[in-house]
Short mmCIF file of C-alpha atoms in Angstrom, two decimals:
data_model
loop_
_atom_site.label_atom_id
_atom_site.label_comp_id
_atom_site.label_asym_id
_atom_site.label_seq_id
_atom_site.Cartn_x
_atom_site.Cartn_y
_atom_site.Cartn_z
CA MET S 112 -10.74 -48.44 144.86
CA SER S 113 -13.98 -50.46 144.34
CA GLU S 114 -15.87 -49.47 141.26
CA GLN S 115 -19.03 -49.57 143.37
CA SER S 116 -17.81 -47.30 146.12
CA THR S 117 -19.44 -43.94 145.90
CA VAL S 118 -20.50 -41.03 148.05
CA ARG S 119 -23.87 -42.74 148.32
CA SER S 120 -22.65 -46.12 149.29
CA VAL S 121 -20.19 -44.71 151.86
CA THR S 122 -22.77 -42.52 153.34
CA TYR S 123 -25.24 -45.43 153.73
CA ASP S 124 -22.50 -47.39 155.42
CA LEU S 125 -22.04 -44.42 157.85
CA LEU S 126 -25.75 -44.25 158.53
CA ARG S 127 -25.84 -47.96 159.35
CA SER S 128 -22.95 -47.55 161.89
CA LEU S 129 -24.86 -44.58 163.56
CA GLY S 130 -28.10 -46.62 163.70
CA LEU S 131 -29.93 -44.32 161.37
CA THR S 132 -31.72 -46.79 159.14
CA THR S 133 -35.21 -45.31 159.20
CA VAL S 134 -35.90 -42.50 156.69
CA PHE S 135 -38.96 -40.28 156.92
CA GLY S 136 -39.76 -38.48 153.69
CA ASN S 137 -41.84 -37.67 150.56
CA PRO S 138 -39.50 -38.39 147.64
CA GLY S 139 -38.74 -35.71 145.08
CA SER S 140 -36.82 -35.75 141.93
CA THR S 141 -33.69 -34.09 143.36
CA GLU S 142 -33.68 -36.69 146.07
CA GLN S 143 -33.88 -39.84 143.90
CA PRO S 144 -30.12 -40.26 143.41
CA PHE S 145 -29.93 -40.71 147.17
CA LEU S 146 -32.92 -43.00 147.39
CA GLN S 147 -32.25 -45.19 144.35
CA GLU S 148 -31.96 -48.91 144.97
CA PHE S 149 -33.06 -48.30 148.59
CA PRO S 150 -31.24 -50.78 150.81
CA GLU S 151 -33.40 -53.71 152.19
CA ASP S 152 -31.91 -53.15 155.69
CA PHE S 153 -33.33 -49.56 155.74
CA THR S 154 -36.98 -48.51 156.35
CA TYR S 155 -38.64 -45.78 154.36
CA VAL S 156 -41.65 -44.07 155.95
CA LEU S 157 -43.77 -42.31 153.40
CA GLY S 158 -45.76 -39.20 154.46
CA LEU S 159 -47.99 -37.53 152.00
CA GLN S 160 -46.98 -33.97 152.98
CA GLU S 161 -43.62 -32.71 154.35
CA ALA S 162 -45.03 -31.08 157.55
CA SER S 163 -46.43 -34.37 158.47
CA VAL S 164 -43.15 -36.10 157.78
CA ILE S 165 -41.37 -33.77 160.21
CA ALA S 166 -43.90 -34.35 163.05
CA MET S 167 -43.67 -38.18 162.54
CA ALA S 168 -39.88 -37.97 162.60
CA ASP S 169 -40.11 -35.67 165.67
CA THR S 170 -41.85 -38.10 168.06
CA PHE S 171 -40.11 -41.16 166.55
CA ALA S 172 -36.78 -39.54 167.74
CA GLN S 173 -38.34 -38.67 171.08
CA VAL S 174 -39.64 -42.24 171.64
CA THR S 175 -36.50 -44.08 170.33
CA GLY S 176 -34.00 -41.70 172.04
CA ARG S 177 -31.83 -41.34 168.95
CA PRO S 178 -31.83 -38.91 165.99
CA ALA S 179 -34.20 -39.37 163.12
CA LEU S 180 -33.35 -38.89 159.43
CA VAL S 181 -35.67 -36.85 157.27
CA ASN S 182 -35.43 -36.53 153.52
CA LEU S 183 -37.23 -33.54 151.97
CA HIS S 184 -37.60 -32.24 148.41
CA SER S 185 -35.45 -29.16 147.62
CA SER S 186 -36.84 -25.83 148.78
CA ALA S 187 -40.52 -26.64 148.18
CA GLY S 188 -40.40 -29.58 150.57
CA MET S 189 -38.29 -27.70 153.09
CA GLY S 190 -40.90 -24.85 152.98
CA ASN S 191 -43.79 -27.22 153.54
CA ALA S 192 -41.86 -28.65 156.50
CA MET S 193 -41.16 -25.39 158.27
CA GLY S 194 -44.26 -25.24 160.47
CA ASN S 195 -43.49 -28.47 162.30
CA LEU S 196 -39.79 -27.72 162.17
CA VAL S 197 -40.42 -24.95 164.67
CA ALA S 198 -41.99 -27.48 167.12
CA ALA S 199 -39.04 -29.91 166.72
CA TYR S 200 -36.65 -26.96 167.47
CA HIS S 201 -38.51 -25.84 170.53
CA GLY S 202 -38.93 -29.43 171.69
CA ASN S 203 -35.07 -30.10 171.38
CA THR S 204 -35.61 -33.07 169.11
CA PRO S 205 -32.54 -34.37 167.29
CA LEU S 206 -33.44 -34.48 163.61
CA ILE S 207 -31.11 -34.66 160.49
CA LEU S 208 -33.01 -33.02 157.70
CA THR S 209 -31.65 -33.41 154.15
CA SER S 210 -32.86 -32.13 150.84
CA GLY S 211 -31.59 -32.41 147.25
CA GLN S 212 -29.97 -29.44 145.57
CA GLN S 213 -29.85 -29.25 141.79
CA HIS S 214 -26.92 -30.52 139.86
CA ARG S 215 -23.74 -28.53 140.70
CA GLU S 216 -23.25 -27.79 136.89
CA LEU S 217 -26.65 -25.96 136.86
CA VAL S 218 -26.77 -24.18 140.22
CA ILE S 219 -25.13 -20.96 139.12
CA GLY S 220 -27.86 -20.40 136.54
CA GLU S 221 -30.72 -20.68 139.02
CA PRO S 222 -32.25 -23.78 137.54
CA TYR S 223 -35.75 -25.13 137.95
CA LEU S 224 -36.00 -26.90 141.41
CA GLY S 225 -32.74 -25.20 142.47
CA ASN S 226 -32.58 -24.59 146.23
CA ARG S 227 -31.67 -20.82 146.31
CA GLU S 228 -29.50 -19.94 149.37
CA ALA S 229 -30.29 -23.46 150.58
CA THR S 230 -28.63 -23.12 153.98
CA GLU S 231 -30.55 -19.87 154.84
CA LEU S 232 -34.07 -21.27 154.34
CA PRO S 233 -34.36 -23.46 157.51
CA LYS S 234 -32.93 -20.77 159.76
CA PRO S 235 -33.49 -19.90 162.60
CA TRP S 236 -35.14 -23.24 163.36
CA VAL S 237 -32.15 -25.46 163.05
CA LYS S 238 -28.86 -25.63 165.05
CA TRP S 239 -26.60 -26.06 161.93
CA SER S 240 -27.23 -25.63 158.26
CA TYR S 241 -24.73 -26.72 155.59
CA GLU S 242 -24.18 -27.61 152.03
CA PRO S 243 -20.90 -29.48 151.38
CA ALA S 244 -18.33 -27.65 149.32
CA ARG S 245 -17.25 -30.86 147.74
CA ALA S 246 -19.05 -34.18 147.02
CA GLU S 247 -16.30 -35.92 149.05
CA ASP S 248 -17.37 -34.00 152.20
CA VAL S 249 -20.92 -35.50 152.20
CA PRO S 250 -20.26 -38.35 154.65
CA GLU S 251 -18.33 -36.12 157.10
CA ALA S 252 -21.06 -33.55 156.92
CA PHE S 253 -23.49 -36.28 158.07
CA LEU S 254 -21.21 -37.19 160.92
CA ARG S 255 -21.08 -33.51 162.07
CA ALA S 256 -24.86 -33.26 161.61
CA TYR S 257 -25.24 -36.25 163.87
CA ALA S 258 -22.99 -34.86 166.58
CA THR S 259 -24.65 -31.45 166.45
CA ALA S 260 -28.11 -32.81 166.57
CA LEU S 261 -27.43 -34.87 169.68
CA GLN S 262 -25.20 -32.47 171.68
CA PRO S 263 -27.18 -30.53 174.31
CA PRO S 264 -29.37 -28.66 173.69
CA ALA S 265 -30.40 -31.23 171.12
CA GLY S 266 -32.27 -30.11 168.00
CA PRO S 267 -32.70 -30.29 164.26
CA VAL S 268 -29.89 -29.75 161.78
CA TYR S 269 -30.06 -29.41 157.96
CA LEU S 270 -28.02 -30.63 155.01
CA SER S 271 -28.37 -29.63 151.33
CA VAL S 272 -26.74 -32.13 148.96
CA PRO S 273 -26.46 -31.57 145.23
CA MET S 274 -27.99 -34.35 143.37
CA ASP S 275 -24.92 -35.31 141.35
CA ASP S 276 -22.71 -35.75 144.49
CA TRP S 277 -24.25 -39.12 145.32
CA LYS S 278 -22.60 -40.88 142.28
CA ARG S 279 -19.10 -39.49 142.72
CA PRO S 280 -16.49 -42.15 143.47
CA LEU S 281 -15.24 -42.16 147.07
CA SER S 282 -13.02 -44.91 148.52
CA GLY S 283 -14.51 -44.77 152.06
CA PHE S 284 -14.94 -42.84 155.25
CA THR S 285 -13.73 -44.42 158.50
CA ARG S 286 -13.49 -41.52 160.95
CA THR S 287 -16.44 -42.28 163.34
CA ARG S 288 -16.73 -40.67 166.76
CA THR S 289 -18.98 -40.28 169.71
CA VAL S 290 -20.26 -37.16 171.51
CA SER S 291 -21.56 -36.47 174.97
CA VAL S 292 -25.34 -35.89 175.40
CA ARG S 293 -25.37 -34.75 179.11
CA VAL S 294 -23.67 -31.70 180.62
CA ALA S 295 -23.18 -31.76 184.43
CA PRO S 296 -24.27 -28.68 186.40
CA ASP S 297 -21.71 -26.44 188.26
CA PRO S 298 -21.40 -28.16 191.63
CA GLU S 299 -20.70 -24.97 193.66
CA ARG S 300 -23.64 -23.13 192.19
CA LEU S 301 -25.91 -26.17 192.68
CA ARG S 302 -24.96 -26.33 196.35
CA GLY S 303 -26.03 -22.75 196.70
CA PHE S 304 -29.38 -23.57 195.11
CA ALA S 305 -29.72 -26.52 197.46
CA GLU S 306 -29.19 -24.27 200.47
CA ARG S 307 -31.75 -21.75 199.31
CA ILE S 308 -34.30 -24.59 198.62
CA SER S 309 -33.66 -26.12 201.98
CA ALA S 310 -34.24 -22.78 203.67
CA SER S 311 -37.51 -22.18 201.91
CA ARG S 312 -40.66 -22.09 203.98
CA ARG S 313 -43.14 -22.94 201.13
CA PRO S 314 -41.43 -23.93 197.96
CA ALA S 315 -43.05 -24.64 194.63
CA LEU S 316 -41.58 -26.91 191.90
CA VAL S 317 -42.30 -26.58 188.17
CA PHE S 318 -40.91 -29.53 186.17
CA GLY S 319 -40.67 -28.73 182.45
CA PRO S 320 -40.36 -31.06 179.45
CA GLU S 321 -36.63 -31.39 179.62
CA VAL S 322 -37.10 -33.53 182.72
CA ASP S 323 -39.01 -36.31 181.08
CA ARG S 324 -36.80 -36.10 177.95
CA ALA S 325 -33.79 -36.67 180.13
CA GLY S 326 -35.32 -39.59 181.96
CA GLY S 327 -35.87 -37.68 185.19
CA TRP S 328 -39.44 -38.65 186.06
CA ASP S 329 -38.64 -40.80 189.03
CA ALA S 330 -36.07 -38.36 190.34
CA ALA S 331 -38.56 -35.45 190.10
CA VAL S 332 -41.13 -37.40 192.16
CA ALA S 333 -38.51 -38.19 194.79
CA LEU S 334 -37.36 -34.62 195.11
CA ALA S 335 -40.98 -33.31 195.40
CA GLU S 336 -41.67 -35.93 198.12
CA LYS S 337 -38.44 -35.15 200.05
CA LEU S 338 -39.13 -31.36 199.98
CA ARG S 339 -42.88 -31.82 200.55
CA ALA S 340 -43.27 -29.14 197.90
CA THR S 341 -46.20 -28.07 195.79
CA VAL S 342 -45.74 -29.10 192.15
CA TYR S 343 -47.33 -27.23 189.22
CA GLY S 344 -47.66 -28.27 185.58
CA ALA S 345 -45.41 -26.18 183.29
CA PRO S 346 -47.37 -23.75 180.95
CA LEU S 347 -48.06 -25.03 177.49
CA LEU S 348 -46.11 -28.25 178.18
CA ASP S 349 -45.16 -30.68 175.41
CA ARG S 350 -44.02 -33.50 177.78
CA ALA S 351 -45.35 -34.23 181.18
CA SER S 352 -42.58 -34.68 183.75
CA PHE S 353 -44.56 -35.43 186.99
CA PRO S 354 -47.63 -37.72 187.65
CA GLU S 355 -50.67 -35.50 187.36
CA ASP S 356 -52.63 -37.63 189.88
CA HIS S 357 -49.93 -37.30 192.59
CA PRO S 358 -51.09 -35.71 195.87
CA LEU S 359 -48.47 -32.98 195.49
CA PHE S 360 -49.64 -32.04 192.11
CA ALA S 361 -51.55 -28.73 192.12
CA GLY S 362 -52.56 -28.54 188.51
CA PRO S 363 -51.48 -26.40 185.53
CA LEU S 364 -49.69 -23.21 186.37
CA GLY S 365 -51.52 -21.19 183.72
CA MET S 366 -50.43 -19.34 180.54
CA SER S 367 -50.37 -15.60 181.02
CA VAL S 368 -48.21 -13.40 183.21
CA LYS S 369 -51.00 -12.52 185.51
CA THR S 370 -52.44 -16.00 185.82
CA ILE S 371 -48.96 -17.47 186.70
CA GLY S 372 -48.16 -14.70 189.08
CA ASP S 373 -51.50 -15.25 190.87
CA ARG S 374 -50.98 -19.02 191.18
CA LEU S 375 -47.54 -18.58 192.68
CA THR S 376 -48.81 -16.21 195.42
CA GLY S 377 -47.86 -17.54 198.83
CA HIS S 378 -44.76 -19.36 197.70
CA ASP S 379 -41.50 -17.82 198.87
CA LEU S 380 -39.41 -19.75 196.36
CA VAL S 381 -40.24 -21.27 192.98
CA VAL S 382 -37.83 -23.80 191.36
CA VAL S 383 -38.29 -24.31 187.68
CA ILE S 384 -36.38 -27.31 186.40
CA GLY S 385 -36.17 -28.36 182.72
CA GLY S 386 -38.52 -25.60 181.28
CA GLU S 387 -38.92 -22.09 180.24
CA VAL S 388 -39.56 -19.23 182.64
CA PHE S 389 -42.28 -19.31 181.39
CA ARG S 390 -44.17 -20.00 178.06
CA TYR S 391 -46.61 -17.08 178.03
CA TYR S 392 -49.59 -16.58 175.82
CA PRO S 393 -51.74 -14.58 175.74
CA TYR S 394 -50.45 -11.19 177.24
CA VAL S 395 -52.36 -10.34 180.41
CA PRO S 396 -50.29 -7.92 182.36
CA GLY S 397 -49.24 -8.52 185.96
CA PRO S 398 -46.13 -9.06 188.07
CA TYR S 399 -43.82 -11.74 186.72
CA LEU S 400 -43.50 -13.01 190.32
CA PRO S 401 -45.53 -12.11 193.36
CA GLU S 402 -43.85 -9.78 195.85
CA GLY S 403 -41.54 -11.66 198.14
CA THR S 404 -41.20 -14.64 195.87
CA GLU S 405 -37.77 -15.74 194.47
CA LEU S 406 -37.12 -18.06 191.45
CA LEU S 407 -34.39 -20.58 190.71
CA HIS S 408 -34.05 -21.98 187.19
CA ILE S 409 -32.25 -25.01 185.97
CA THR S 410 -32.05 -25.84 182.34
CA GLY S 411 -29.84 -27.66 179.81
CA ASN S 412 -30.50 -24.95 177.31
CA PRO S 413 -28.45 -21.65 177.53
CA ASP S 414 -30.93 -19.71 175.24
CA VAL S 415 -33.80 -20.73 177.54
CA ALA S 416 -31.72 -19.57 180.54
CA ALA S 417 -30.87 -16.32 178.86
CA SER S 418 -34.50 -15.51 177.90
CA ALA S 419 -36.00 -15.96 181.33
CA ARG S 420 -37.54 -12.74 182.50
CA VAL S 421 -36.80 -13.43 186.21
CA GLY S 422 -34.73 -15.74 188.41
CA ASP S 423 -31.26 -17.09 188.93
CA SER S 424 -30.16 -19.73 186.47
CA LEU S 425 -28.01 -22.85 186.49
CA LEU S 426 -27.11 -24.67 183.31
CA GLY S 427 -26.96 -28.50 183.35
CA ASP S 428 -28.66 -31.72 182.58
CA PRO S 429 -32.03 -31.59 184.44
CA ARG S 430 -31.95 -35.15 185.56
CA ALA S 431 -28.39 -34.87 186.86
CA ALA S 432 -29.25 -31.70 188.67
CA ILE S 433 -32.37 -33.26 190.40
CA GLU S 434 -30.32 -36.27 191.40
CA LEU S 435 -27.58 -34.12 192.97
CA LEU S 436 -30.25 -31.92 194.67
CA LEU S 437 -31.74 -35.12 196.19
CA GLU S 438 -28.38 -35.72 197.87
CA THR S 439 -28.01 -32.27 199.28
CA VAL S 440 -31.36 -30.73 200.13
CA THR S 441 -32.87 -30.95 203.62
CA GLU S 442 -35.85 -33.14 204.04
CA GLY S 443 -38.97 -31.02 204.39
CA SER S 444 -41.28 -32.96 206.72
CA ALA S 445 -41.59 -29.85 208.89
CA ARG S 446 -43.32 -27.97 206.17
CA PRO S 447 -47.10 -27.92 206.07
CA ALA S 448 -48.59 -30.38 203.67
CA PRO S 449 -49.61 -28.75 200.30
CA GLN S 450 -53.26 -28.71 199.62
CA PRO S 451 -54.12 -31.30 196.95
CA MET S 452 -55.47 -30.03 193.68
CA PRO S 453 -59.30 -29.92 193.73
CA ARG S 454 -60.74 -32.49 191.28
CA PRO S 455 -64.47 -31.72 191.02
CA ARG S 456 -64.89 -33.63 187.83
CA GLU S 457 -68.44 -32.19 187.60
CA LEU S 458 -70.73 -33.66 184.86
CA PRO S 459 -74.25 -32.46 183.94
CA PRO S 460 -77.00 -34.22 185.70
CA ALA S 461 -78.38 -35.53 182.35
CA PRO S 462 -76.28 -36.52 179.25
CA ASN S 463 -75.84 -33.77 176.66
CA ARG S 464 -76.16 -34.15 172.92
CA PRO S 465 -73.90 -33.15 171.51
CA MET S 466 -71.53 -34.24 174.42
CA THR S 467 -69.42 -31.73 176.33
CA PRO S 468 -65.65 -32.19 176.39
CA PRO S 469 -65.74 -33.29 180.09
CA GLU S 470 -68.31 -35.97 179.11
CA VAL S 471 -65.96 -37.23 176.37
CA TYR S 472 -62.95 -37.29 178.74
CA ALA S 473 -64.97 -38.89 181.46
CA THR S 474 -66.02 -41.73 179.14
CA LEU S 475 -62.33 -42.14 177.97
CA SER S 476 -61.14 -42.21 181.51
CA SER S 477 -63.11 -45.41 182.10
CA VAL S 478 -61.73 -47.24 179.11
CA ARG S 479 -58.20 -45.94 178.69
CA PRO S 480 -55.62 -48.70 179.21
CA ALA S 481 -53.16 -47.92 181.92
CA ASP S 482 -50.21 -48.11 179.44
CA ALA S 483 -51.69 -45.76 176.76
CA VAL S 484 -49.93 -42.88 175.32
CA ILE S 485 -51.79 -39.58 174.75
CA VAL S 486 -50.90 -37.16 171.91
CA ASN S 487 -52.97 -34.07 172.46
CA GLU S 488 -53.85 -31.32 169.94
CA SER S 489 -57.31 -30.45 171.23
CA THR S 490 -56.03 -27.05 172.38
CA SER S 491 -59.23 -25.82 173.90
CA THR S 492 -59.79 -28.83 176.07
CA MET S 493 -56.29 -29.50 177.52
CA ALA S 494 -57.38 -28.48 181.04
CA GLN S 495 -60.20 -31.09 180.96
CA GLN S 496 -57.81 -33.63 179.67
CA ILE S 497 -55.55 -33.16 182.75
CA GLU S 498 -58.57 -33.34 185.08
CA TRP S 499 -59.97 -36.50 183.58
CA LEU S 500 -57.07 -38.23 181.82
CA PRO S 501 -54.01 -37.33 184.00
CA THR S 502 -50.61 -38.44 182.83
CA ASN S 503 -49.08 -40.78 185.39
CA ARG S 504 -46.28 -42.55 183.51
CA THR S 505 -43.04 -41.19 182.00
CA GLY S 506 -42.96 -40.95 178.14
CA SER S 507 -46.79 -41.21 177.91
CA PHE S 508 -47.81 -37.72 177.01
CA PHE S 509 -46.86 -35.63 173.92
CA ALA S 510 -47.98 -32.22 172.56
CA THR S 511 -46.49 -29.59 170.21
CA ALA S 512 -43.74 -27.42 171.57
CA SER S 513 -44.80 -24.52 169.39
CA GLY S 514 -48.00 -22.73 168.84
CA GLY S 515 -48.81 -24.12 165.48
CA ILE S 516 -51.37 -26.73 164.75
CA GLY S 517 -51.21 -29.72 162.41
CA TRP S 518 -48.54 -31.48 164.50
CA GLY S 519 -50.65 -33.93 166.64
CA THR S 520 -52.09 -36.24 163.98
CA PRO S 521 -48.72 -37.15 162.40
CA ALA S 522 -46.95 -37.12 165.85
CA ALA S 523 -49.20 -40.02 166.96
CA VAL S 524 -47.86 -41.93 163.94
CA GLY S 525 -44.25 -41.24 164.99
CA VAL S 526 -45.04 -42.41 168.55
CA ALA S 527 -46.50 -45.66 167.28
CA LEU S 528 -43.55 -46.30 164.82
CA GLY S 529 -41.11 -45.54 167.58
CA ASP S 530 -42.62 -47.93 169.92
CA ARG S 531 -42.69 -50.60 167.16
CA ASP S 532 -39.04 -49.88 166.49
CA ARG S 533 -38.06 -50.52 170.09
CA GLY S 534 -40.30 -53.58 170.45
CA VAL S 535 -43.01 -51.96 172.57
CA ARG S 536 -46.76 -52.32 171.97
CA ARG S 537 -49.04 -49.78 173.72
CA PRO S 538 -52.13 -47.96 172.48
CA VAL S 539 -51.69 -44.51 171.21
CA VAL S 540 -54.59 -42.15 171.73
CA GLY S 541 -54.68 -39.04 169.53
CA LEU S 542 -56.97 -36.39 171.05
CA ILE S 543 -57.35 -34.03 168.08
CA GLY S 544 -59.60 -31.03 167.42
CA ASP S 545 -61.55 -31.03 164.13
CA GLY S 546 -59.73 -27.91 163.03
CA SER S 547 -56.29 -29.33 163.90
CA PHE S 548 -57.15 -32.62 162.13
CA GLN S 549 -57.60 -30.82 158.74
CA TYR S 550 -54.01 -29.41 158.73
CA SER S 551 -52.51 -32.88 158.50
CA VAL S 552 -55.23 -35.28 157.73
CA GLN S 553 -53.12 -37.07 155.10
CA ALA S 554 -50.95 -38.42 157.98
CA VAL S 555 -53.65 -41.08 158.70
CA TYR S 556 -52.72 -42.66 155.42
CA THR S 557 -49.17 -43.66 156.91
CA ALA S 558 -50.93 -44.88 160.09
CA ALA S 559 -53.22 -47.03 158.05
CA GLN S 560 -50.43 -48.37 155.81
CA HIS S 561 -48.35 -49.43 158.68
CA ARG S 562 -51.48 -50.74 160.58
CA LEU S 563 -50.57 -48.81 163.69
CA PRO S 564 -52.45 -49.18 166.95
CA ILE S 565 -53.70 -45.60 167.08
CA VAL S 566 -57.12 -44.49 168.16
CA TYR S 567 -57.82 -40.93 167.09
CA VAL S 568 -60.66 -39.22 169.04
CA VAL S 569 -61.57 -36.21 166.95
CA MET S 570 -63.76 -33.67 168.90
CA HIS S 571 -66.12 -32.26 166.18
CA ASN S 572 -67.36 -28.91 167.45
CA GLN S 573 -67.44 -27.20 164.06
CA GLU S 574 -65.19 -24.26 165.01
CA TYR S 575 -61.79 -23.08 166.15
CA SER S 576 -62.75 -23.00 169.78
CA ILE S 577 -59.34 -21.91 171.02
CA LEU S 578 -59.37 -18.90 168.73
CA LYS S 579 -62.82 -17.82 169.83
CA SER S 580 -61.60 -17.97 173.47
CA PHE S 581 -58.61 -15.86 172.45
CA ALA S 582 -60.95 -13.41 170.72
CA VAL S 583 -62.91 -12.83 173.87
CA LEU S 584 -59.84 -12.39 176.00
CA GLU S 585 -58.14 -10.08 173.54
CA GLU S 586 -61.28 -8.17 172.78
CA THR S 587 -61.22 -8.74 169.04
CA PRO S 588 -64.81 -9.47 168.00
CA GLY S 589 -65.83 -10.22 164.41
CA VAL S 590 -62.78 -12.33 163.48
CA PRO S 591 -63.68 -14.28 160.28
CA GLY S 592 -63.01 -17.91 159.47
CA LEU S 593 -63.59 -19.34 162.96
CA ASP S 594 -66.46 -21.71 162.05
CA LEU S 595 -66.00 -24.97 160.33
CA PRO S 596 -69.29 -26.30 159.06
CA GLY S 597 -69.77 -29.16 156.67
CA LEU S 598 -66.70 -31.40 157.51
CA ASP S 599 -67.26 -35.14 156.96
CA ILE S 600 -64.16 -36.24 158.92
CA ALA S 601 -65.08 -39.97 159.06
CA SER S 602 -65.53 -40.28 155.32
CA VAL S 603 -62.12 -38.62 154.70
CA ALA S 604 -60.39 -40.90 157.14
CA ARG S 605 -62.02 -43.98 155.50
CA GLY S 606 -60.74 -42.70 152.17
CA PHE S 607 -57.18 -42.91 153.53
CA GLY S 608 -57.68 -46.45 154.62
CA CYS S 609 -58.72 -46.17 158.22
CA ARG S 610 -61.54 -47.60 160.16
CA ALA S 611 -63.67 -44.61 161.01
CA VAL S 612 -67.06 -43.98 162.82
CA ASP S 613 -69.18 -41.14 164.03
CA VAL S 614 -70.55 -41.24 167.55
CA GLU S 615 -72.88 -38.94 169.48
CA THR S 616 -73.34 -40.61 173.01
CA ALA S 617 -71.07 -41.88 175.77
CA GLY S 618 -72.29 -45.37 175.20
CA ASP S 619 -71.38 -45.24 171.55
CA LEU S 620 -67.95 -43.69 172.30
CA GLU S 621 -67.19 -46.34 174.96
CA ARG S 622 -68.13 -49.20 172.53
CA GLU S 623 -66.23 -47.90 169.62
CA PHE S 624 -63.10 -47.06 171.75
CA LYS S 625 -63.04 -50.59 173.05
CA SER S 626 -63.44 -52.04 169.56
CA ALA S 627 -60.60 -49.84 168.38
CA LEU S 628 -58.15 -51.13 170.93
CA THR S 629 -58.60 -54.64 169.46
CA ALA S 630 -58.70 -53.65 165.78
CA ASP S 631 -55.75 -54.50 163.60
CA THR S 632 -55.59 -51.06 162.11
CA THR S 633 -55.82 -47.36 162.81
CA THR S 634 -59.32 -46.06 163.96
CA VAL S 635 -60.61 -42.50 163.79
CA ILE S 636 -63.60 -41.90 166.13
CA VAL S 637 -65.36 -38.65 165.42
CA VAL S 638 -67.34 -37.27 168.43
CA ALA S 639 -69.91 -34.57 168.00
CA THR S 640 -69.11 -32.16 170.80
CA GLN S 641 -70.15 -28.75 172.12
CA PRO S 642 -67.65 -25.90 171.87
CA GLN S 643 -65.49 -25.56 174.97
CA LYS S 644 -64.22 -22.22 176.23
CA ALA S 645 -60.54 -22.69 176.80
CA MET S 646 -59.16 -22.05 180.37
CA LEU S 647 -56.55 -19.39 179.73
#
């Protein structure tokens, strides 16, 4: 046995063989035995707070199509990361999270920086959580973590590794293996679904984020066109799976039980593919489906199928299911053509100061490059974004899969790093609310250090507009802490190394956005805007 061969060296060899050579993290003392003499063929992406680290790794994994490795600091770092771990879990992102446990000799005495009940802390937001019983088991634990993270439904996993394990001698680990990442739907049940779809008089399609993640964008368009079916945007979507400027697209479905039920009135059949039935918030009572409407549900996630309040479900890879449906459903040319979504795109007769969100989006629509990616965390203006900046390409829209904020700013970093990793250069536009920006403002440091082509457009309305909209709907007046006066966002962004400007007019926004596209660094454009009542 070589004197140099240790658990650490064997694990790094395994990670190389799996293609996991990018590590996202914020180094802590219990992680230094793993990170020491960091290999030159690996890349370490430093985030200044663990929640930001998770969001960066989340979109990096989504863009590259392979798991991302995240190294966190004991229980404190894992605790910081939990908010965005929820988003990664709901978004089915394959992440391998690791953190350092204290020295095995000390653990029984509850030492300082010990990770008490380490495997319990990240639950229920991981698929698997494990601390190896022996140092020799660390490499195999990584291999199982890799397989578990990738197998459908994909998602985060967690490993706690005692800090003294890394230096233990180990001769090697050669048992590599591969796993399936797609599960075919039951053909008999799928045929039954196809018959019901073909017999429908006025079907509606709802394509959820699983479709785009599975590479099913083109197949979804083909299915909608063959059926001549109305397509709605999934509620609270985190990936767009259908072109929002397509004639069959009828706009967002809504968020509440009542709104969704009202929108689906007149359809005899609703087919939800690759999403939940449905993501609801807030609670506004109403029928889950209109009278006389049936629902079919196809998803690769058994928990999502089980939690649906209505409908008949089918488990299977969404892309595979759509492609099989294309072969079996009857062409729908005899159906009446769906009414296209009205796109009023109304602007005020004279420019406002501060600008309204539609004015901001109208300006961006004239200068957005065709290949730009949008990362949205301006929660009160998402309806206006769809209206003015529709997603029309696969893999070009990202939002949080959970209800927390503080995901979008670092997520834009992960998208840009993922593009760079796969040799693609395209502008990344982060549409961020001023409240959301404060949750993870330190993420722009990573963007600036890597000189990423990100343009953040921060809408500065000096309040949590989405919460004020909820307060009206939920009849909860007098909620404190919803105003945000006194924020100098541009100065903070400059302090982290970004190019940053304040703008007040459409002309200024257009000029600065164009300049940002050619800048060799990350730009933060802060736009003074009027509060926008969210469309709930």
